[in-house]
mmCIF file of C-alpha atoms and ligand atoms in Angstrom:
data_model
loop_
_atom_site.group_PDB
_atom_site.id
_atom_site.type_symbol
_atom_site.label_atom_id
_atom_site.label_comp_id
_atom_site.label_asym_id
_atom_site.label_seq_id
_atom_site.Cartn_x
_atom_site.Cartn_y
_atom_site.Cartn_z
ATOM 1 C CA MET A 1 75.604 36.242 -57.173
ATOM 2 C CA LYS A 2 74.223 32.795 -58.040
ATOM 3 C CA GLU A 3 73.543 30.871 -54.860
ATOM 4 C CA PHE A 4 76.675 30.567 -52.775
ATOM 5 C CA ASP A 5 78.676 28.283 -55.067
ATOM 6 C CA LEU A 6 81.314 30.903 -55.458
ATOM 7 C CA ILE A 7 81.612 31.445 -51.763
ATOM 8 C CA HIS A 8 82.074 27.770 -51.136
ATOM 9 C CA ARG A 9 84.836 27.803 -53.716
ATOM 10 C CA TYR A 10 86.632 30.646 -51.906
ATOM 11 C CA ILE A 11 86.053 29.119 -48.487
ATOM 12 C CA LEU A 12 87.679 25.894 -49.565
ATOM 13 C CA SER A 13 90.833 27.290 -51.100
ATOM 14 C CA GLY A 14 93.973 28.884 -49.800
ATOM 15 C CA GLY A 15 93.463 29.046 -46.041
ATOM 16 C CA TYR A 16 95.884 27.740 -43.417
ATOM 17 C CA ILE A 17 95.651 24.014 -42.574
ATOM 18 C CA ARG A 18 96.383 22.649 -39.085
ATOM 19 C CA LYS A 19 97.223 19.096 -38.036
ATOM 20 C CA ASP A 20 94.799 19.185 -35.105
ATOM 21 C CA VAL A 21 91.786 19.484 -37.427
ATOM 22 C CA VAL A 22 90.438 15.967 -37.938
ATOM 23 C CA LEU A 23 87.606 17.085 -40.215
ATOM 24 C CA GLY A 24 87.329 20.624 -41.581
ATOM 25 C CA ILE A 25 84.866 22.314 -43.931
ATOM 26 C CA GLY A 26 82.546 20.122 -45.963
ATOM 27 C CA ASP A 27 80.658 17.968 -43.508
ATOM 28 C CA ASP A 28 77.836 18.921 -41.158
ATOM 29 C CA ALA A 29 80.310 19.948 -38.478
ATOM 30 C CA ALA A 30 84.046 20.080 -37.873
ATOM 31 C CA ILE A 31 86.035 17.724 -35.616
ATOM 32 C CA THR A 32 89.207 18.895 -33.889
ATOM 33 C CA ARG A 33 91.653 17.787 -31.216
ATOM 34 C CA VAL A 34 92.437 19.850 -28.108
ATOM 35 C CA PRO A 35 96.015 19.084 -26.951
ATOM 36 C CA GLU A 36 96.507 17.154 -23.713
ATOM 37 C CA GLY A 37 96.734 19.478 -20.725
ATOM 38 C CA GLN A 38 95.110 22.405 -22.539
ATOM 39 C CA ARG A 39 91.673 23.956 -22.205
ATOM 40 C CA LEU A 40 89.508 25.217 -25.039
ATOM 41 C CA VAL A 41 88.795 28.984 -25.006
ATOM 42 C CA VAL A 42 85.872 30.126 -27.184
ATOM 43 C CA THR A 43 84.707 33.605 -28.156
ATOM 44 C CA THR A 44 82.280 35.122 -30.694
ATOM 45 C CA ASP A 45 81.950 38.607 -32.134
ATOM 46 C CA THR A 46 79.605 39.979 -34.769
ATOM 47 C CA LEU A 47 80.257 42.980 -36.976
ATOM 48 C CA VAL A 48 77.265 44.609 -38.672
ATOM 49 C CA GLU A 49 77.568 47.084 -41.531
ATOM 50 C CA GLY A 50 76.544 50.532 -40.369
ATOM 51 C CA VAL A 51 77.108 49.623 -36.701
ATOM 52 C CA HIS A 52 80.632 48.187 -36.448
ATOM 53 C CA PHE A 53 81.946 49.296 -39.798
ATOM 54 C CA LEU A 54 80.915 52.052 -42.202
ATOM 55 C CA ALA A 55 79.011 51.244 -45.363
ATOM 56 C CA ASN A 56 81.509 50.922 -48.242
ATOM 57 C CA THR A 57 84.294 49.658 -45.992
ATOM 58 C CA PRO A 58 86.684 47.714 -48.247
ATOM 59 C CA ALA A 59 86.101 43.941 -48.098
ATOM 60 C CA SER A 60 89.686 43.347 -46.987
ATOM 61 C CA ALA A 61 89.199 45.698 -44.019
ATOM 62 C CA VAL A 62 85.994 43.876 -42.987
ATOM 63 C CA ALA A 63 87.860 40.554 -43.093
ATOM 64 C CA HIS A 64 90.817 41.986 -41.192
ATOM 65 C CA LYS A 65 88.785 43.644 -38.472
ATOM 66 C CA MET A 66 86.491 40.640 -38.061
ATOM 67 C CA LEU A 67 89.399 38.292 -37.422
ATOM 68 C CA ALA A 68 91.319 40.823 -35.346
ATOM 69 C CA VAL A 69 88.504 41.546 -32.889
ATOM 70 C CA ASN A 70 88.048 37.851 -32.210
ATOM 71 C CA LEU A 71 91.749 37.064 -31.875
ATOM 72 C CA SER A 72 92.003 40.068 -29.565
ATOM 73 C CA ASP A 73 89.450 38.447 -27.241
ATOM 74 C CA LEU A 74 91.521 35.261 -27.201
ATOM 75 C CA ALA A 75 94.667 37.328 -26.552
ATOM 76 C CA ALA A 76 92.975 38.983 -23.570
ATOM 77 C CA MET A 77 92.442 35.480 -22.127
ATOM 78 C CA GLY A 78 96.074 34.533 -22.759
ATOM 79 C CA ALA A 79 94.886 31.958 -25.290
ATOM 80 C CA GLU A 80 96.764 30.797 -28.353
ATOM 81 C CA PRO A 81 94.416 30.917 -31.371
ATOM 82 C CA ALA A 82 93.709 27.711 -33.298
ATOM 83 C CA TRP A 83 90.402 27.578 -35.175
ATOM 84 C CA VAL A 84 87.711 29.920 -36.449
ATOM 85 C CA ASN A 85 84.121 29.506 -37.591
ATOM 86 C CA LEU A 86 82.617 32.127 -39.867
ATOM 87 C CA SER A 87 78.981 33.060 -40.313
ATOM 88 C CA LEU A 88 78.421 35.370 -43.260
ATOM 89 C CA SER A 89 75.279 37.302 -44.114
ATOM 90 C CA LEU A 90 75.740 38.813 -47.566
ATOM 91 C CA PRO A 91 73.443 41.077 -49.612
ATOM 92 C CA ARG A 92 72.385 39.522 -52.930
ATOM 93 C CA HIS A 93 73.714 42.472 -54.941
ATOM 94 C CA LEU A 94 77.260 42.029 -53.638
ATOM 95 C CA ASP A 95 79.703 41.439 -56.479
ATOM 96 C CA GLU A 96 82.183 38.648 -56.793
ATOM 97 C CA SER A 97 85.203 40.903 -56.410
ATOM 98 C CA TRP A 98 84.021 41.751 -52.875
ATOM 99 C CA VAL A 99 83.923 38.080 -51.940
ATOM 100 C CA GLU A 100 87.244 37.433 -53.609
ATOM 101 C CA SER A 101 88.946 40.275 -51.776
ATOM 102 C CA PHE A 102 87.333 39.264 -48.461
ATOM 103 C CA PHE A 103 88.592 35.675 -48.661
ATOM 104 C CA SER A 104 91.969 36.602 -50.047
ATOM 105 C CA THR A 105 92.590 38.762 -46.937
ATOM 106 C CA LEU A 106 91.042 36.209 -44.599
ATOM 107 C CA ASN A 107 93.134 33.388 -46.065
ATOM 108 C CA SER A 108 96.388 35.289 -45.752
ATOM 109 C CA LEU A 109 95.563 36.240 -42.147
ATOM 110 C CA THR A 110 94.864 32.578 -41.296
ATOM 111 C CA HIS A 111 98.429 31.834 -42.441
ATOM 112 C CA TYR A 112 99.832 34.762 -40.488
ATOM 113 C CA TYR A 113 98.132 33.768 -37.229
ATOM 114 C CA GLY A 114 98.261 30.000 -37.793
ATOM 115 C CA VAL A 115 94.507 29.519 -37.479
ATOM 116 C CA GLN A 116 92.286 27.303 -39.622
ATOM 117 C CA LEU A 117 88.793 28.179 -40.833
ATOM 118 C CA ILE A 118 86.889 25.013 -39.921
ATOM 119 C CA GLY A 119 83.290 25.866 -40.770
ATOM 120 C CA GLY A 120 80.516 28.356 -40.784
ATOM 121 C CA ASP A 121 77.318 29.321 -42.480
ATOM 122 C CA THR A 122 76.386 31.581 -45.368
ATOM 123 C CA VAL A 123 73.039 33.313 -45.732
ATOM 124 C CA ALA A 124 71.562 36.164 -47.760
ATOM 125 C CA GLY A 125 70.719 39.283 -45.786
ATOM 126 C CA ALA A 126 72.091 42.606 -44.621
ATOM 127 C CA LEU A 127 75.900 42.611 -44.604
ATOM 128 C CA SER A 128 77.196 41.185 -41.351
ATOM 129 C CA VAL A 129 79.975 38.833 -40.323
ATOM 130 C CA THR A 130 80.233 36.693 -37.202
ATOM 131 C CA VAL A 131 83.351 34.830 -36.173
ATOM 132 C CA THR A 132 83.736 32.281 -33.419
ATOM 133 C CA ALA A 133 87.401 31.943 -32.539
ATOM 134 C CA MET A 134 88.759 29.036 -30.540
ATOM 135 C CA GLY A 135 92.116 28.690 -28.860
ATOM 136 C CA PHE A 136 94.016 26.975 -26.078
ATOM 137 C CA THR A 137 95.245 27.897 -22.670
ATOM 138 C CA PRO A 138 97.146 25.566 -20.315
ATOM 139 C CA GLU A 139 95.026 23.958 -17.606
ATOM 140 C CA LYS A 140 94.898 25.959 -14.352
ATOM 141 C CA ILE A 141 96.236 29.104 -16.031
ATOM 142 C CA ALA A 142 93.471 31.472 -17.010
ATOM 143 C CA LEU A 143 93.941 35.154 -17.606
ATOM 144 C CA THR A 144 90.629 36.783 -16.696
ATOM 145 C CA ARG A 145 89.221 40.188 -15.775
ATOM 146 C CA SER A 146 88.760 39.244 -12.172
ATOM 147 C CA GLY A 147 92.223 38.614 -10.698
ATOM 148 C CA ALA A 148 93.431 42.174 -10.069
ATOM 149 C CA LYS A 149 94.382 43.188 -6.502
ATOM 150 C CA PRO A 150 94.818 46.573 -4.789
ATOM 151 C CA GLY A 151 98.388 47.798 -5.332
ATOM 152 C CA ASP A 152 98.744 46.114 -8.771
ATOM 153 C CA TRP A 153 100.072 48.307 -11.568
ATOM 154 C CA LEU A 154 97.948 49.050 -14.614
ATOM 155 C CA TYR A 155 99.465 48.695 -18.087
ATOM 156 C CA VAL A 156 98.299 49.181 -21.643
ATOM 157 C CA SER A 157 99.866 48.040 -24.919
ATOM 158 C CA GLY A 158 100.374 50.193 -28.013
ATOM 159 C CA THR A 159 98.837 53.626 -28.417
ATOM 160 C CA LEU A 160 95.258 54.688 -27.671
ATOM 161 C CA GLY A 161 92.683 56.682 -29.592
ATOM 162 C CA ASP A 162 94.076 56.085 -33.083
ATOM 163 C CA ALA A 163 91.123 54.000 -34.284
ATOM 164 C CA GLY A 164 88.680 56.602 -32.959
ATOM 165 C CA ALA A 165 90.505 59.388 -34.792
ATOM 166 C CA GLY A 166 90.605 57.181 -37.901
ATOM 167 C CA LEU A 167 86.825 56.822 -37.743
ATOM 168 C CA GLN A 168 86.376 60.603 -37.422
ATOM 169 C CA LEU A 169 88.634 61.111 -40.428
ATOM 170 C CA LEU A 170 86.594 58.652 -42.491
ATOM 171 C CA MET A 171 83.418 60.453 -41.428
ATOM 172 C CA ARG A 172 85.014 63.784 -42.383
ATOM 173 C CA GLU A 173 84.652 65.116 -38.845
ATOM 174 C CA LEU A 174 88.399 65.613 -38.678
ATOM 175 C CA THR A 175 91.214 66.421 -41.084
ATOM 176 C CA ALA A 176 94.867 65.386 -41.051
ATOM 177 C CA THR A 177 97.957 65.344 -43.251
ATOM 178 C CA PRO A 178 97.946 62.545 -45.859
ATOM 179 C CA GLU A 179 100.461 60.483 -43.818
ATOM 180 C CA ASP A 180 98.525 60.861 -40.565
ATOM 181 C CA TYR A 181 95.259 60.107 -42.405
ATOM 182 C CA GLU A 182 96.817 56.920 -43.734
ATOM 183 C CA PHE A 183 98.155 55.845 -40.324
ATOM 184 C CA LEU A 184 94.993 56.611 -38.329
ATOM 185 C CA THR A 185 92.501 55.132 -40.817
ATOM 186 C CA HIS A 186 94.690 52.024 -41.056
ATOM 187 C CA ARG A 187 94.523 51.695 -37.263
ATOM 188 C CA HIS A 188 90.728 51.905 -37.585
ATOM 189 C CA TYR A 189 90.415 49.412 -40.439
ATOM 190 C CA CYS A 190 93.171 46.973 -39.492
ATOM 191 C CA PRO A 191 93.633 46.650 -35.727
ATOM 192 C CA THR A 192 96.457 44.371 -34.598
ATOM 193 C CA PRO A 193 95.389 41.756 -32.048
ATOM 194 C CA GLN A 194 98.092 41.442 -29.360
ATOM 195 C CA VAL A 195 98.271 37.658 -29.610
ATOM 196 C CA ALA A 196 101.927 37.183 -28.625
ATOM 197 C CA LEU A 197 101.653 39.609 -25.702
ATOM 198 C CA GLY A 198 98.502 37.857 -24.431
ATOM 199 C CA THR A 199 100.136 34.434 -24.199
ATOM 200 C CA ALA A 200 103.302 35.961 -22.691
ATOM 201 C CA LEU A 201 101.198 37.554 -19.935
ATOM 202 C CA ARG A 202 99.707 34.213 -18.785
ATOM 203 C CA ARG A 203 101.930 33.809 -15.756
ATOM 204 C CA LEU A 204 102.600 37.500 -15.226
ATOM 205 C CA ALA A 205 99.396 39.499 -15.295
ATOM 206 C CA THR A 206 96.786 39.265 -12.536
ATOM 207 C CA ALA A 207 93.967 40.414 -14.863
ATOM 208 C CA CYS A 208 93.576 41.357 -18.507
ATOM 209 C CA ILE A 209 90.949 42.752 -20.886
ATOM 210 C CA ASP A 210 91.131 44.004 -24.458
ATOM 211 C CA ILE A 211 90.083 47.541 -25.269
ATOM 212 C CA SER A 212 87.144 47.367 -27.648
ATOM 213 C CA ASP A 213 84.704 49.905 -26.170
ATOM 214 C CA GLY A 214 87.244 52.465 -24.936
ATOM 215 C CA LEU A 215 89.951 52.528 -22.243
ATOM 216 C CA LEU A 216 87.757 53.800 -19.413
ATOM 217 C CA ALA A 217 84.738 51.647 -20.309
ATOM 218 C CA ASP A 218 86.832 48.482 -20.447
ATOM 219 C CA LEU A 219 88.819 49.458 -17.358
ATOM 220 C CA SER A 220 85.488 49.810 -15.528
ATOM 221 C CA HIS A 221 84.630 46.225 -16.524
ATOM 222 C CA LEU A 222 87.948 45.023 -15.120
ATOM 223 C CA LEU A 223 87.489 47.021 -11.895
ATOM 224 C CA GLN A 224 83.998 45.619 -11.375
ATOM 225 C CA ALA A 225 85.078 42.052 -12.049
ATOM 226 C CA SER A 226 88.073 42.365 -9.703
ATOM 227 C CA GLU A 227 86.278 44.503 -7.082
ATOM 228 C CA VAL A 228 89.053 47.089 -7.001
ATOM 229 C CA GLY A 229 89.437 50.772 -7.857
ATOM 230 C CA ALA A 230 92.008 52.545 -10.033
ATOM 231 C CA SER A 231 93.853 55.792 -10.367
ATOM 232 C CA VAL A 232 94.871 56.532 -13.946
ATOM 233 C CA GLN A 233 97.593 59.035 -14.844
ATOM 234 C CA VAL A 234 96.150 60.800 -17.864
ATOM 235 C CA ASP A 235 99.535 62.415 -18.547
ATOM 236 C CA ARG A 236 101.028 58.961 -19.111
ATOM 237 C CA LEU A 237 98.535 57.706 -21.708
ATOM 238 C CA PRO A 238 100.426 56.502 -24.793
ATOM 239 C CA LEU A 239 99.445 58.652 -27.793
ATOM 240 C CA SER A 240 100.744 58.251 -31.331
ATOM 241 C CA ALA A 241 102.516 61.168 -32.982
ATOM 242 C CA ALA A 242 99.787 61.114 -35.656
ATOM 243 C CA LEU A 243 97.032 61.505 -33.039
ATOM 244 C CA LYS A 244 98.884 64.343 -31.299
ATOM 245 C CA ARG A 245 99.351 66.166 -34.604
ATOM 246 C CA SER A 246 95.695 65.723 -35.590
ATOM 247 C CA LEU A 247 93.917 66.803 -32.398
ATOM 248 C CA PRO A 248 94.571 69.408 -29.672
ATOM 249 C CA MET A 249 95.786 67.772 -26.452
ATOM 250 C CA PRO A 250 92.559 67.729 -24.403
ATOM 251 C CA GLN A 251 90.632 66.153 -27.305
ATOM 252 C CA ALA A 252 93.436 63.692 -28.001
ATOM 253 C CA LEU A 253 93.299 62.560 -24.366
ATOM 254 C CA THR A 254 89.512 62.216 -24.436
ATOM 255 C CA MET A 255 89.821 60.197 -27.639
ATOM 256 C CA ALA A 256 92.440 57.953 -26.016
ATOM 257 C CA MET A 257 90.223 57.412 -22.958
ATOM 258 C CA THR A 258 86.827 56.909 -24.568
ATOM 259 C CA ALA A 259 87.133 55.880 -28.233
ATOM 260 C CA GLY A 260 86.722 52.204 -28.986
ATOM 261 C CA ASP A 261 88.251 49.807 -31.478
ATOM 262 C CA ASP A 262 91.910 50.073 -30.478
ATOM 263 C CA TYR A 263 92.123 46.372 -29.539
ATOM 264 C CA GLU A 264 95.085 46.934 -27.273
ATOM 265 C CA LEU A 265 95.464 44.931 -24.052
ATOM 266 C CA LEU A 266 94.833 46.509 -20.664
ATOM 267 C CA PHE A 267 96.330 44.428 -17.857
ATOM 268 C CA THR A 268 97.453 44.480 -14.260
ATOM 269 C CA VAL A 269 100.698 43.236 -12.737
ATOM 270 C CA ALA A 270 101.574 42.785 -9.064
ATOM 271 C CA GLU A 271 104.455 44.848 -7.669
ATOM 272 C CA GLU A 272 106.593 41.664 -7.284
ATOM 273 C CA GLN A 273 106.192 40.847 -10.980
ATOM 274 C CA LYS A 274 107.151 44.265 -12.333
ATOM 275 C CA GLY A 275 110.756 43.180 -12.927
ATOM 276 C CA SER A 276 109.698 40.015 -14.779
ATOM 277 C CA LEU A 277 107.390 42.097 -16.936
ATOM 278 C CA GLU A 278 110.218 44.445 -17.849
ATOM 279 C CA THR A 279 112.442 41.478 -18.743
ATOM 280 C CA LEU A 280 109.674 40.068 -20.910
ATOM 281 C CA LEU A 281 109.055 43.382 -22.638
ATOM 282 C CA SER A 282 112.716 43.915 -23.422
ATOM 283 C CA SER A 283 112.571 40.736 -25.542
ATOM 284 C CA THR A 284 109.441 41.723 -27.481
ATOM 285 C CA ASN A 285 108.820 44.759 -29.636
ATOM 286 C CA VAL A 286 105.344 45.544 -28.333
ATOM 287 C CA PRO A 287 105.327 48.919 -26.590
ATOM 288 C CA VAL A 288 103.681 48.756 -23.161
ATOM 289 C CA THR A 289 103.054 51.695 -20.818
ATOM 290 C CA CYS A 290 102.263 51.817 -17.100
ATOM 291 C CA ILE A 291 99.282 54.188 -16.787
ATOM 292 C CA GLY A 292 98.214 53.868 -13.182
ATOM 293 C CA GLN A 293 97.681 51.752 -10.092
ATOM 294 C CA LEU A 294 94.839 49.882 -8.420
ATOM 295 C CA ASN A 295 93.433 50.543 -4.964
ATOM 296 C CA GLY A 296 90.921 48.906 -2.642
ATOM 297 C CA VAL A 297 87.988 51.235 -3.326
ATOM 298 C CA SER A 298 85.832 48.814 -5.331
ATOM 299 C CA GLY A 299 84.660 50.124 -8.733
ATOM 300 C CA LYS A 300 86.053 53.650 -8.166
ATOM 301 C CA LEU A 301 87.860 55.227 -11.091
ATOM 302 C CA GLU A 302 89.850 58.431 -10.642
ATOM 303 C CA LEU A 303 91.898 60.347 -13.182
ATOM 304 C CA LYS A 304 95.004 62.376 -12.453
ATOM 305 C CA HIS A 305 96.983 64.794 -14.585
ATOM 306 C CA PHE A 306 100.405 64.897 -12.921
ATOM 307 C CA ASN A 307 99.451 65.730 -9.304
ATOM 308 C CA ASN A 308 96.044 67.242 -10.005
ATOM 309 C CA SER A 309 92.735 65.489 -10.343
ATOM 310 C CA TYR A 310 91.342 65.353 -13.893
ATOM 311 C CA PRO A 311 87.611 65.268 -14.720
ATOM 312 C CA LEU A 312 86.045 61.993 -15.865
ATOM 313 C CA PRO A 313 84.668 62.325 -19.421
ATOM 314 C CA SER A 314 80.857 62.436 -19.546
ATOM 315 C CA SER A 315 80.785 59.105 -21.390
ATOM 316 C CA LEU A 316 83.361 56.421 -20.661
ATOM 317 C CA GLY A 317 83.008 54.687 -24.012
ATOM 318 C CA TYR A 318 80.796 52.974 -26.512
ATOM 319 C CA GLU A 319 77.638 51.127 -25.472
ATOM 320 C CA HIS A 320 75.018 49.531 -27.684
ATOM 321 C CA ARG A 321 71.477 50.824 -27.102
ATOM 322 C CA PHE A 322 68.595 48.375 -27.418
HETATM 323 P P1 LIG B 401 74.738 22.571 -43.736
HETATM 324 O O1 LIG B 401 73.474 22.863 -44.426
HETATM 325 O O2 LIG B 401 74.972 21.141 -43.400
HETATM 326 O O3 LIG B 401 74.999 23.487 -42.562
HETATM 327 P P2 LIG B 401 76.218 24.271 -45.518
HETATM 328 O O4 LIG B 401 75.896 24.141 -46.968
HETATM 329 O O5 LIG B 401 75.700 25.421 -44.768
HETATM 330 O O6 LIG B 401 75.889 22.878 -44.816
HETATM 331 O O7 LIG B 401 77.791 24.274 -45.386
HETATM 332 C C1 LIG B 401 78.584 23.297 -46.001
HETATM 333 C C2 LIG B 401 79.968 23.337 -45.374
HETATM 334 O O8 LIG B 401 80.537 24.606 -45.633
HETATM 335 C C3 LIG B 401 79.957 23.141 -43.873
HETATM 336 O O9 LIG B 401 81.088 22.394 -43.501
HETATM 337 C C4 LIG B 401 80.046 24.548 -43.342
HETATM 338 O O10 LIG B 401 80.691 24.561 -42.079
HETATM 339 C C5 LIG B 401 80.872 25.237 -44.409
HETATM 340 N N1 LIG B 401 80.541 26.665 -44.532
HETATM 341 C C6 LIG B 401 79.410 27.250 -44.981
HETATM 342 N N2 LIG B 401 79.513 28.583 -44.960
HETATM 343 C C7 LIG B 401 80.728 28.868 -44.470
HETATM 344 C C8 LIG B 401 81.441 30.064 -44.191
HETATM 345 N N3 LIG B 401 80.915 31.271 -44.402
HETATM 346 N N4 LIG B 401 82.693 29.956 -43.694
HETATM 347 C C9 LIG B 401 83.241 28.754 -43.468
HETATM 348 N N5 LIG B 401 82.648 27.596 -43.713
HETATM 349 C C10 LIG B 401 81.398 27.648 -44.203
HETATM 350 MG MG1 LIG B 402 74.470 25.567 -42.875
#
């Protein structure tokens, strides 16, 4: 592709426009307004071909996942998304239809989530995408990993393990019916960031994290940050019908506990707030499941299957090796 003229053309057309952007793409930097009484929440995630997505992943799936993983981080902080910056590293041989499909998906998602692309950078290199997402949270209300207390209840949104099964299907390590293949690979390619749930949890949850590395790995991060322990009821983990049909139960549970990329929210709620949570959930259509309870044994994670103890998997989730 000749220089990045084309890319600049795609970047400049069709995305969502917000009133709080004083100066968007085109100058050396963007200028925006943070509303009175709000704080700016900023997060960055990079996806590299061959590490975070398979080679030959459709361009629209790369765009979708890239935005979703960043908005999921904002959701986990209870922040309302506003602006995104995009750094693209694109191989020279990439064809124009890839770029067109990438920006067509990105632009429609900016409309869906009400976020504006306000800048970025474009370079030639191995395929990788980096997004910095920015959002708002009211002053004095921050949803972090560190506020959980012994006795709080542990909840998770959606279903777990679908993205992991989707990845195995794409790698031909697993087979499924055409419908289940479609559902599970879609969950892998196009995770749904729980944006509305995240902001709704601001005054309700004591701590929150999004599940990117795997339930148990991310739960461990929350336990460490909050200096508490947890008992998780493995029998209560929410599993999709597609996952249950595609894997025998023990493997489905391991997938739900250790596979990454689900981008569901894992959060804790004090006993006194359980009723308010139920009221909130009855007015939304996001499924949420109580999967356990916290205790005072700092950092300790125990699994239970009904009344029996259940072994911890040998690996809790995904970790990058350097
Ligand atoms: P500079 O050399 O001043 O950084 P660039 O030519 O890199 O300028 O970028 C020109 C404008 O296009 C800037 O406003 C920049 O933020 C924007 N831009 C470049 N690449 C991207 C991208 N991948 N996504 C969004 N905006 C981009
Ligand atoms: Mg630049």
